[in-house]
Short mmCIF file of C-alpha atoms in Angstrom, two decimals:
data_model
loop_
_atom_site.label_atom_id
_atom_site.label_comp_id
_atom_site.label_asym_id
_atom_site.label_seq_id
_atom_site.Cartn_x
_atom_site.Cartn_y
_atom_site.Cartn_z
CA MET A 1 -0.01 0.28 0.05
CA LYS A 2 2.93 2.29 0.66
CA LYS A 3 5.04 1.65 -1.99
CA LEU A 4 1.36 2.17 -4.33
CA TRP A 5 0.98 5.51 -2.44
CA GLY A 6 4.52 6.49 -3.19
CA ILE A 7 4.27 5.56 -6.81
CA PHE A 8 0.59 7.71 -7.19
CA ALA A 9 2.71 10.81 -5.13
CA PHE A 10 5.70 10.36 -7.10
CA ALA A 11 3.45 10.24 -10.71
CA SER A 12 1.46 13.66 -9.11
CA ALA A 13 4.23 15.51 -8.44
CA VAL A 14 6.50 14.92 -11.49
CA ALA A 15 2.77 15.87 -13.53
CA VAL A 16 3.15 18.85 -11.55
CA LEU A 17 6.40 19.96 -12.17
CA ILE A 18 5.96 19.08 -15.93
CA VAL A 19 3.31 21.80 -15.87
CA ALA A 20 5.22 23.86 -14.02
CA MET A 21 7.82 24.01 -16.73
CA LYS A 22 5.67 24.78 -19.16
CA ILE A 23 4.39 27.63 -17.71
CA VAL A 24 8.33 28.80 -17.15
CA ASN A 25 8.97 28.33 -20.44
CA TRP A 26 5.97 30.47 -21.52
CA VAL A 27 7.18 33.45 -19.33
CA PRO A 28 9.75 34.93 -21.53
CA SER A 29 7.43 35.53 -24.20
CA LEU A 30 5.67 38.33 -21.95
CA ALA A 31 8.85 40.02 -21.45
CA GLN A 32 10.39 39.36 -25.24
CA PRO A 33 7.86 39.32 -27.46
CA ASP A 34 10.54 38.64 -30.68
CA LEU A 35 10.84 34.93 -29.39
CA LEU A 36 10.60 32.32 -31.61
CA LYS A 37 7.16 31.77 -32.75
CA LYS A 38 4.73 31.34 -35.40
CA TYR A 39 3.64 34.56 -37.76
CA ARG A 40 0.67 34.25 -40.58
CA ASN A 41 2.43 36.00 -43.23
CA LEU A 42 5.91 37.48 -44.04
CA ASP A 43 4.74 41.02 -43.77
CA GLU A 44 4.14 40.07 -40.15
CA VAL A 45 7.47 39.04 -39.93
CA LYS A 46 9.16 42.30 -41.63
CA THR A 47 7.03 44.45 -39.66
CA GLY A 48 7.07 42.42 -36.14
CA LEU A 49 11.04 41.78 -36.22
CA ASN A 50 12.10 44.90 -38.09
CA MET A 51 13.81 42.00 -40.39
CA ARG A 52 13.45 43.75 -44.04
CA ASP A 53 15.91 41.85 -46.14
CA ILE A 54 14.03 38.38 -46.07
CA ILE A 55 15.09 36.58 -49.21
CA ILE A 56 12.47 34.28 -51.03
CA PRO A 57 13.15 32.77 -54.11
CA SER A 58 12.15 33.64 -57.99
CA TYR A 59 11.49 30.22 -59.28
CA PHE A 60 9.35 28.00 -57.56
CA PRO A 61 8.84 24.47 -58.30
CA GLN A 62 4.59 24.21 -59.94
CA ASN A 63 3.96 21.51 -57.49
CA LEU A 64 4.07 23.52 -54.90
CA LYS A 65 1.89 26.09 -52.96
CA TRP A 66 2.70 29.65 -52.05
CA PRO A 67 2.72 31.15 -49.57
CA PRO A 68 4.55 29.29 -47.18
CA SER A 69 2.34 26.76 -45.21
CA THR A 70 4.24 27.75 -42.30
CA ILE A 71 6.70 30.54 -41.26
CA LEU A 72 8.63 30.68 -37.75
CA ALA A 73 10.60 33.59 -36.99
CA GLN A 74 12.38 34.99 -34.31
CA GLY A 75 14.37 38.28 -33.49
CA LYS A 76 16.29 37.17 -30.42
CA PRO A 77 19.00 35.36 -29.71
CA PHE A 78 19.64 36.61 -33.25
CA GLN A 79 17.21 36.74 -36.40
CA ALA A 80 15.80 33.96 -38.32
CA VAL A 81 13.11 32.85 -40.57
CA VAL A 82 12.14 29.45 -41.58
CA MET A 83 9.42 28.78 -44.26
CA GLU A 84 7.99 26.01 -45.26
CA PHE A 85 6.15 25.26 -48.38
CA GLU A 86 3.38 21.95 -48.97
CA GLN A 87 2.94 20.00 -51.84
CA ASP A 88 -0.23 21.32 -53.97
CA VAL A 89 -1.91 17.88 -54.04
CA THR A 90 -0.70 16.09 -50.92
CA LYS A 91 -0.20 18.55 -48.38
CA ASP A 92 3.26 17.18 -47.41
CA THR A 93 6.03 19.64 -46.57
CA SER A 94 8.42 19.23 -49.55
CA LEU A 95 10.48 22.56 -49.41
CA VAL A 96 11.83 24.45 -45.96
CA ILE A 97 14.19 27.48 -46.60
CA SER A 98 15.72 29.47 -43.32
CA GLN A 99 17.56 32.12 -43.29
CA SER A 100 19.64 32.89 -40.02
CA LEU A 101 22.54 35.27 -38.74
CA SER A 102 23.83 32.31 -36.93
CA GLU A 103 25.53 29.13 -38.38
CA ASN A 104 24.33 26.67 -36.20
CA PHE A 105 20.57 27.42 -36.89
CA ARG A 106 19.19 24.20 -38.09
CA ALA A 107 15.31 24.08 -39.33
CA ASP A 108 15.90 20.27 -40.61
CA GLY A 109 12.88 18.99 -38.50
CA LYS A 110 10.25 18.21 -41.52
CA ILE A 111 12.99 17.50 -43.94
CA ARG A 112 15.74 15.58 -42.37
CA LEU A 113 18.90 13.94 -44.23
CA VAL A 114 19.06 10.82 -41.89
CA GLN A 115 21.28 8.67 -44.74
CA LEU A 116 23.87 11.36 -46.19
CA LYS A 117 25.40 9.87 -49.65
CA GLU A 118 26.82 12.75 -51.02
CA LYS A 119 27.76 16.18 -50.43
CA VAL A 120 29.81 18.68 -52.77
CA ASN A 121 30.97 21.90 -52.89
CA TYR A 122 29.82 24.02 -55.46
CA SER A 123 29.78 27.59 -56.94
CA LEU A 124 26.65 28.92 -57.85
CA LYS A 125 26.45 32.35 -59.15
CA GLY A 126 29.97 33.30 -57.44
CA ARG A 127 28.81 31.72 -54.23
CA ASN A 128 30.38 28.63 -52.68
CA VAL A 129 27.57 26.75 -51.67
CA VAL A 130 27.45 23.08 -50.15
CA LEU A 131 25.09 20.49 -51.54
CA GLU A 132 23.91 17.60 -49.53
CA VAL A 133 22.06 14.76 -51.31
CA GLY A 134 21.03 11.81 -49.15
CA PHE A 135 17.81 9.81 -48.02
CA GLY A 136 15.19 11.07 -45.11
CA SER A 137 13.63 9.03 -42.41
CA LYS A 138 11.31 7.39 -44.87
CA GLY A 139 13.98 6.57 -47.52
CA GLU A 140 12.52 9.44 -49.26
CA MET A 141 15.35 11.28 -51.40
CA CYS A 142 16.30 14.68 -50.04
CA SER A 143 18.56 17.21 -50.61
CA ARG A 144 19.96 20.19 -49.15
CA VAL A 145 22.09 23.27 -50.02
CA PHE A 146 23.84 26.33 -47.96
CA TRP A 147 25.78 29.34 -48.45
CA LYS A 148 26.39 32.27 -46.99
CA GLU A 149 24.35 35.61 -48.60
CA GLY A 150 25.75 38.68 -46.64
CA LYS A 151 25.06 38.41 -43.32
CA TYR A 152 22.86 35.44 -43.26
CA TRP A 153 23.15 31.76 -43.50
CA ILE A 154 20.52 30.35 -46.16
CA HIS A 155 19.72 26.95 -46.07
CA VAL A 156 17.40 25.11 -48.58
CA MET A 157 16.03 21.53 -47.98
CA SER A 158 13.84 19.64 -50.37
CA LYS A 159 12.07 16.23 -50.90
CA SER A 160 13.26 16.02 -54.22
CA PRO A 161 16.61 15.35 -56.43
CA PRO A 162 19.00 17.94 -56.28
CA PHE A 163 18.20 19.47 -59.53
CA GLU A 164 14.85 21.66 -58.46
CA LEU A 165 16.83 22.57 -55.57
CA LEU A 166 19.81 23.84 -57.45
CA LYS A 167 17.10 26.24 -59.10
CA VAL A 168 15.40 27.34 -56.37
CA ALA A 169 18.35 28.21 -54.73
CA GLU A 170 20.18 29.95 -57.64
CA SER A 171 16.90 31.84 -57.96
CA MET A 172 17.56 33.12 -54.35
CA ILE A 173 21.24 34.73 -55.18
CA GLN A 174 21.06 38.31 -55.74
CA MET B 1 30.90 39.49 -26.87
CA ASP B 2 28.00 38.26 -28.74
CA LEU B 3 26.34 36.14 -26.01
CA SER B 4 23.95 34.29 -28.41
CA ARG B 5 27.06 32.71 -30.19
CA PHE B 6 28.31 30.91 -26.76
CA PHE B 7 25.17 29.50 -26.19
CA ASP B 8 24.87 28.25 -29.58
CA SER B 9 28.09 26.72 -29.83
CA TYR B 10 28.16 22.89 -28.61
CA PRO B 11 30.41 24.20 -25.02
CA GLY B 12 28.03 26.87 -24.58
CA SER B 13 25.10 24.43 -25.41
CA TYR B 14 26.73 21.57 -23.19
CA ILE B 15 27.49 24.46 -19.97
CA THR B 16 23.48 25.38 -19.90
CA GLN B 17 22.15 22.13 -20.68
CA ALA B 18 23.93 20.31 -18.25
CA PHE B 19 22.76 23.16 -15.45
CA PHE B 20 19.44 22.84 -16.35
CA HIS B 21 18.93 19.02 -16.34
CA SER B 22 20.77 18.96 -12.81
CA ALA B 23 17.79 21.66 -11.54
CA VAL B 24 15.32 18.80 -12.97
CA ALA B 25 17.05 15.90 -11.54
CA GLY B 26 17.36 17.80 -8.25
CA ALA B 27 13.77 18.43 -8.43
CA VAL B 28 12.54 15.00 -9.61
CA VAL B 29 15.06 13.37 -6.50
CA GLU B 30 13.41 15.51 -3.97
CA ILE B 31 10.06 14.22 -5.26
CA ALA B 32 11.08 10.51 -4.76
CA LEU B 33 12.62 11.28 -1.71
CA LYS B 34 9.46 13.07 -0.50
CA SER B 35 7.42 10.30 -2.24
CA TRP B 36 8.38 7.20 -1.01
CA GLN B 37 10.03 8.88 2.40
CA ILE B 38 13.02 7.62 1.87
CA ARG B 39 15.32 8.44 4.98
CA SER B 40 17.92 6.10 4.98
CA PRO B 41 21.38 8.29 3.94
CA ALA B 42 22.90 5.78 1.72
CA ILE B 43 20.08 5.18 -0.25
CA ARG B 44 19.31 9.22 -0.30
CA GLN B 45 23.28 9.34 -1.33
CA LYS B 46 22.78 7.41 -4.62
CA PHE B 47 19.76 9.50 -5.14
CA LEU B 48 21.37 12.37 -4.76
CA LEU B 49 24.24 12.03 -6.41
CA LEU B 50 21.90 10.99 -9.67
CA ALA B 51 21.94 14.90 -9.79
CA VAL B 52 25.56 15.03 -10.21
CA VAL B 53 26.13 12.59 -12.16
CA PHE B 54 23.41 12.72 -14.61
CA PRO B 55 24.22 16.28 -16.40
CA ILE B 56 27.78 15.21 -17.45
CA PHE B 57 26.21 12.67 -19.70
CA SER B 58 23.02 13.74 -20.63
CA PHE B 59 23.59 16.21 -23.33
CA PRO B 60 25.86 14.14 -25.43
CA LEU B 61 23.93 11.07 -24.94
CA TYR B 62 20.88 12.45 -26.02
CA ARG B 63 22.50 14.20 -29.20
CA ILE B 64 23.81 10.76 -30.09
CA ALA B 65 20.21 9.37 -29.84
CA ASP B 66 18.78 12.05 -31.66
CA SER B 67 20.37 14.48 -33.81
CA GLY B 68 17.40 16.90 -34.35
CA ARG B 69 16.96 17.85 -30.66
CA ASP B 70 18.80 20.72 -31.59
CA SER B 71 16.61 21.90 -34.55
CA VAL B 72 13.97 24.85 -34.32
CA TYR B 73 11.36 22.57 -34.69
CA PHE B 74 12.10 20.40 -31.47
CA ARG B 75 12.76 23.76 -29.43
CA LEU B 76 9.62 24.92 -30.12
CA GLY B 77 7.99 22.12 -28.79
CA ALA B 78 10.14 21.54 -25.84
CA LEU B 79 9.41 21.48 -22.13
CA PHE B 80 11.81 24.05 -21.53
CA ASP B 81 13.61 26.16 -23.79
CA SER B 82 17.02 27.47 -22.28
CA GLY B 83 17.79 29.97 -25.18
CA ARG B 84 14.37 31.72 -24.64
CA TRP B 85 15.41 32.65 -20.99
CA MET B 86 19.04 33.49 -21.97
CA SER B 87 17.43 35.94 -24.45
CA VAL B 88 15.52 37.79 -22.37
CA GLU B 89 16.74 41.36 -21.75
CA LEU B 90 17.45 43.36 -18.63
CA PRO B 91 17.68 46.70 -17.74
CA ALA B 92 20.79 48.24 -19.20
CA SER B 93 20.44 45.56 -22.33
CA ILE B 94 21.93 42.85 -20.27
CA PRO B 95 20.89 39.43 -21.32
CA LEU B 96 19.76 37.10 -18.51
CA GLY B 97 22.44 34.64 -20.08
CA ALA B 98 24.98 37.13 -18.72
CA ILE B 99 24.00 36.71 -15.24
CA LEU B 100 24.10 32.62 -15.70
CA ILE B 101 27.35 33.19 -16.76
CA LEU B 102 28.34 35.15 -13.71
CA VAL B 103 26.77 32.79 -12.16
CA PHE B 104 28.92 29.60 -13.45
CA PHE B 105 31.73 31.91 -12.76
CA MET B 106 30.94 32.22 -8.78
CA THR B 107 30.25 28.85 -8.63
CA SER B 108 33.58 27.71 -10.27
CA LEU B 109 35.77 29.90 -7.73
CA VAL B 110 33.48 28.56 -4.66
CA PHE B 111 34.47 25.00 -5.72
CA PHE B 112 38.11 25.69 -6.61
CA PHE B 113 38.92 27.16 -3.42
CA GLN B 114 36.17 25.75 -1.17
CA GLU B 115 36.80 21.95 -2.57
CA LEU B 116 39.70 21.52 -4.93
CA PHE B 117 42.21 23.55 -3.42
CA PRO B 118 41.66 21.42 -0.04
CA VAL B 119 41.88 18.04 -1.31
CA LEU B 120 44.98 18.95 -3.72
CA LYS B 121 46.88 20.36 -0.60
CA HIS B 122 45.43 17.37 1.45
CA ALA B 123 46.71 15.38 -1.46
CA LEU B 124 50.05 16.90 -1.49
CA ALA B 125 50.81 17.03 2.13
CA SER B 126 49.98 13.04 2.88
CA GLY B 127 53.51 12.45 1.68
CA LYS B 128 55.23 14.66 3.89
CA SER B 129 56.13 14.35 7.37
CA PRO B 130 53.05 14.93 9.88
CA MET B 131 52.35 17.83 12.04
CA GLU B 132 55.15 18.47 14.41
CA GLU B 133 52.96 18.50 17.69
CA VAL B 134 51.98 15.17 16.77
CA ARG B 135 53.00 11.60 18.41
CA ALA B 136 52.00 8.04 17.90
CA GLY B 137 48.49 7.54 19.63
CA ASP B 138 49.65 4.29 21.98
CA ASP B 139 47.59 5.76 24.77
CA PRO B 140 46.16 3.50 27.17
CA ALA B 141 42.37 5.10 26.85
CA ILE B 142 42.86 4.61 23.14
CA ALA B 143 44.08 1.10 23.08
CA GLN B 144 41.06 0.38 25.75
CA ALA B 145 38.38 1.87 23.22
CA LEU B 146 39.89 0.53 20.16
CA GLU B 147 40.09 -2.89 22.15
CA SER B 148 36.38 -4.40 21.46
CA LEU B 149 35.80 -2.43 17.81
CA PRO B 150 35.39 -5.62 15.52
CA ALA B 151 37.29 -3.30 12.68
CA GLU B 152 40.65 -2.98 10.89
CA LYS B 153 42.24 -0.26 12.89
CA PRO B 154 43.89 2.36 11.04
CA GLU B 155 47.01 4.29 12.62
CA ILE B 156 45.94 6.60 15.41
CA PHE B 157 47.66 9.63 16.21
CA VAL B 158 47.85 12.33 19.26
CA LEU B 159 47.78 16.30 18.30
CA GLU B 160 49.10 18.06 21.41
CA ASP B 161 46.16 20.29 21.48
CA GLU B 162 43.71 20.93 24.54
CA ASP B 163 41.01 21.78 21.52
CA PRO B 164 39.06 18.93 21.82
CA MET B 165 39.12 17.53 17.72
CA ILE B 166 39.13 14.23 15.81
CA PHE B 167 39.31 13.66 12.13
CA SER B 168 40.53 11.13 9.46
CA ALA B 169 43.23 11.48 6.88
CA THR B 170 41.93 8.96 4.46
CA GLY B 171 43.96 8.00 1.22
CA ARG B 172 45.87 4.78 0.22
CA LYS B 173 47.00 4.59 4.42
CA GLY B 174 43.73 5.77 6.13
CA SER B 175 45.19 7.36 10.05
CA ILE B 176 43.26 8.89 12.51
CA TYR B 177 43.93 12.41 14.61
CA LEU B 178 42.59 13.12 17.93
CA SER B 179 43.85 15.48 20.17
CA THR B 180 44.66 15.61 23.96
CA GLY B 181 41.59 17.75 24.65
CA LEU B 182 39.51 15.32 22.93
CA LEU B 183 41.42 12.39 25.24
CA GLU B 184 40.81 14.71 28.42
CA LEU B 185 37.00 15.31 27.43
CA LEU B 186 35.47 11.96 26.61
CA SER B 187 34.86 8.79 28.75
CA VAL B 188 36.61 5.65 26.77
CA GLU B 189 33.00 4.31 25.86
CA GLN B 190 32.71 7.63 24.03
CA LEU B 191 36.15 7.54 22.55
CA ARG B 192 35.24 4.17 21.24
CA ALA B 193 31.87 5.94 19.20
CA ALA B 194 34.22 8.41 18.20
CA LEU B 195 36.78 6.27 17.20
CA ALA B 196 34.31 4.18 15.37
CA HIS B 197 33.09 6.94 13.48
CA GLU B 198 36.65 7.67 11.98
CA ILE B 199 37.10 4.11 11.34
CA SER B 200 33.86 4.04 9.17
CA HIS B 201 35.00 7.32 7.20
CA VAL B 202 38.66 5.84 6.53
CA SER B 203 36.91 2.21 5.41
CA ARG B 204 34.44 4.19 2.78
CA SER B 205 37.40 6.19 1.50
CA ARG B 206 38.70 2.88 0.16
CA ARG B 207 35.68 2.38 -1.66
CA PRO B 208 36.83 3.58 -5.31
CA TYR B 209 33.51 4.45 -5.78
CA MET B 210 33.18 7.70 -3.91
CA VAL B 211 36.53 8.41 -5.85
CA VAL B 212 35.22 7.93 -9.40
CA VAL B 213 32.32 10.17 -8.50
CA PHE B 214 34.22 13.16 -6.95
CA LEU B 215 36.43 12.93 -10.25
CA LEU B 216 33.44 13.27 -12.20
CA ARG B 217 31.79 15.99 -10.04
CA ILE B 218 35.02 17.90 -11.24
CA LEU B 219 33.40 18.12 -14.56
CA MET B 220 30.40 20.16 -13.28
CA PHE B 221 33.05 22.59 -11.54
CA PHE B 222 30.75 25.72 -12.75
CA ASN B 223 27.49 24.25 -11.65
CA PRO B 224 25.56 25.48 -8.75
CA ILE B 225 23.07 22.59 -8.45
CA VAL B 226 26.09 20.20 -8.57
CA LEU B 227 27.62 22.17 -6.05
CA LEU B 228 24.66 21.88 -3.74
CA GLU B 229 23.63 18.59 -4.01
CA PHE B 230 27.14 17.10 -3.85
CA ARG B 231 27.38 18.80 -0.53
CA ARG B 232 24.09 17.43 0.60
CA SER B 233 25.29 13.74 -0.27
CA VAL B 234 28.67 14.83 1.43
CA GLN B 235 26.26 15.33 4.81
CA ASP B 236 24.49 12.27 4.31
CA ASP B 237 28.17 10.51 4.45
CA GLU B 238 28.22 11.53 8.33
CA LYS B 239 25.03 9.85 8.94
CA ILE B 240 26.27 6.83 6.78
CA CYS B 241 29.34 6.54 9.36
CA ASP B 242 27.00 7.34 12.44
CA GLU B 243 24.98 4.42 11.39
CA MET B 244 28.15 1.84 10.50
CA ALA B 245 29.73 3.20 14.03
CA ALA B 246 26.74 2.84 15.60
CA SER B 247 26.67 -1.06 14.25
CA LEU B 248 30.36 -1.86 15.65
CA THR B 249 29.89 -0.82 19.05
CA GLY B 250 26.22 -1.49 19.45
CA LYS B 251 25.78 1.85 21.13
CA PRO B 252 24.03 4.64 19.25
CA LEU B 253 23.07 6.48 22.09
CA VAL B 254 26.61 6.81 23.27
CA LEU B 255 27.72 8.43 19.95
CA ALA B 256 25.01 10.85 20.12
CA GLU B 257 25.79 11.65 23.52
CA THR B 258 29.90 12.32 22.17
CA LEU B 259 28.37 14.16 19.20
CA ARG B 260 26.80 16.50 21.89
CA ARG B 261 29.21 16.86 23.81
CA LEU B 262 31.67 17.90 20.88
CA TYR B 263 29.75 20.18 19.07
CA LEU B 264 26.98 21.56 21.33
CA SER B 265 28.17 21.56 24.54
CA GLN B 266 30.14 24.45 23.58
CA GLU B 267 28.90 27.40 24.13
CA ALA B 268 27.35 29.08 20.93
CA PRO B 269 27.98 32.69 20.68
CA ALA B 270 26.17 34.98 21.94
CA ASN B 271 22.98 36.71 19.84
CA GLY B 272 23.39 40.42 18.41
CA GLU B 273 26.99 39.91 18.90
CA THR B 274 28.70 43.09 17.55
CA ALA B 275 31.48 44.46 15.48
CA LYS B 276 34.18 42.27 16.82
CA GLY B 277 31.92 39.44 16.68
CA PRO B 278 32.11 36.63 13.90
CA SER B 279 30.65 38.01 10.98
CA VAL B 280 26.88 36.70 9.28
CA THR B 281 28.37 34.12 7.11
CA GLU B 282 30.49 32.76 10.16
CA LYS B 283 27.34 32.89 12.02
CA MET B 284 25.03 31.40 9.26
CA GLU B 285 27.98 28.61 8.82
CA GLU B 286 28.02 27.45 12.56
CA TYR B 287 23.83 27.59 12.94
CA SER B 288 23.85 25.38 9.86
CA HIS B 289 26.42 22.90 11.41
CA ARG B 290 24.74 23.23 14.94
CA LEU B 291 21.73 21.65 12.91
CA ASN B 292 22.99 19.30 11.08
CA ILE B 293 24.56 17.76 14.29
CA GLN B 294 21.40 18.13 15.80
CA SER B 295 19.68 15.89 13.18
CA ARG B 296 22.42 13.33 13.44
CA ILE B 297 21.92 12.97 17.13
CA ASP B 298 17.98 12.97 16.89
CA ARG B 299 18.62 10.39 14.31
CA LEU B 300 20.11 8.34 16.65
CA GLU B 301 18.51 8.83 19.73
CA LYS B 302 15.05 8.22 18.23
CA GLY B 303 16.50 5.33 15.80
CA TYR B 304 15.88 5.20 12.54
CA ALA B 305 13.64 2.30 10.38
CA GLN B 306 15.61 0.47 7.61
CA TRP B 307 13.71 1.11 4.57
CA SER B 308 12.44 -1.33 2.62
CA GLY B 309 10.89 -0.34 -0.35
CA GLY B 310 12.60 -2.06 -3.46
CA GLU B 311 15.60 0.39 -3.39
CA TRP B 312 16.36 -0.26 -7.16
CA PHE B 313 12.90 -0.28 -8.58
CA VAL B 314 12.38 3.44 -6.98
CA PHE B 315 15.94 4.29 -8.33
CA ALA B 316 15.27 3.01 -11.59
CA VAL B 317 11.77 4.76 -11.70
CA THR B 318 13.65 7.96 -10.71
CA LEU B 319 16.34 7.68 -13.39
CA LEU B 320 13.73 7.08 -16.18
CA ALA B 321 11.70 9.92 -15.10
CA ILE B 322 14.54 12.15 -15.04
CA ALA B 323 15.81 11.08 -18.28
CA ALA B 324 12.56 11.20 -20.07
CA ILE B 325 11.68 15.02 -18.74
CA ASN B 326 15.05 16.12 -19.60
CA TYR B 327 15.24 14.98 -23.34
CA TYR B 328 12.66 17.64 -23.59
CA VAL B 329 14.91 20.24 -21.93
CA VAL B 330 17.28 22.37 -24.26
#
């Protein structure tokens, strides 16, 4: 009986701790409104975070839907924006573009290279880009390209062969 | 300096997450100790050391297990994202992260001067000849006290000092030092209890487990939670040695009386002492020391029930809860 009571007390207190942690995690957004969160559109990011120079591709694959289905952005600790694009028919996220002031910023949750097959350095419109090709968690082909554009690090990830991806990336270089 | 770069780097992430992981581990351990009413110092110590050892390995292990843990999506769904708090700006645009770094720095200083430096000093001094006013402990009272103790007896030395004191030097060849003042103050039975307590310390110090724990603890030199939890576990060590001494002599009440005589019967500093009296810090240290001694006496006098609640089951449940919650603390 004592042991059962112990398990019950432990589970209840741990549940309270988890709720408390969630609240503690939410508190900073009261004092700092520019922390990472979802935005409805890019204009909201531009005005809310004073981030005028968001780079968007001028070439866009026809099977993808514009505008981005999800936009995540932050002003602190450094400026960053993530745009997700869905397939027109399947609604599956097929392209993710991130732009950030930090080299370590990672937005590879929806499209993730689990198995890397090839990594090459590439010159694209005079930029040194790194192209990675491999497979995602469900065995689908994925590719990623990243480079530095001015003060920002740009990552473009796609659930497609690199050909389309490079065309998107090329259209983002001014 | 751009602090976000530091917190974004591998060492910065390691240090920050180790701090928050130890805080969560400390909280879960406290919940477990209260939920299952664990009072045995030996078991409590194992639990407290979870908060010391767990954060050393958690960050790299989580990273190996899930390389996507530091992605923006994971952070967005995390239970606690340290980066959010580190970015909060205080007045004068000072980020909260700068305060945390200051706390780490202060903790490192405390660790170095209060823990590491004395250990190094002790280790360097142990190879040299003992203090000048020391003689071999061949007094009849000591021989009589040691006679009936069923334990391996370390070397005993007597210090020519009228203040009553007793302590052990641990290491490969443990020894016990006691003062002439102590020999005058205690009866043979009380001396036996005090020696049994120190013999317990010497025998425990030979176990490689404690050495390994201390070496691991050094890795968390910057972590204030680890500092507190490690000190709490050291306090439990005293209670473990009390239990061992009581079982060696079979007389816990004599050990309680010995503790009272040695540490509580000396006049406590009067309240409201002025300029030349001890500082506030010294008073607090003295107060906390007396509280600790009193709790040890209470345990010995009131008796202590041995915990029989399936120690390893509770330990495993606690460890699992710590690992599961901390996985979502980035």
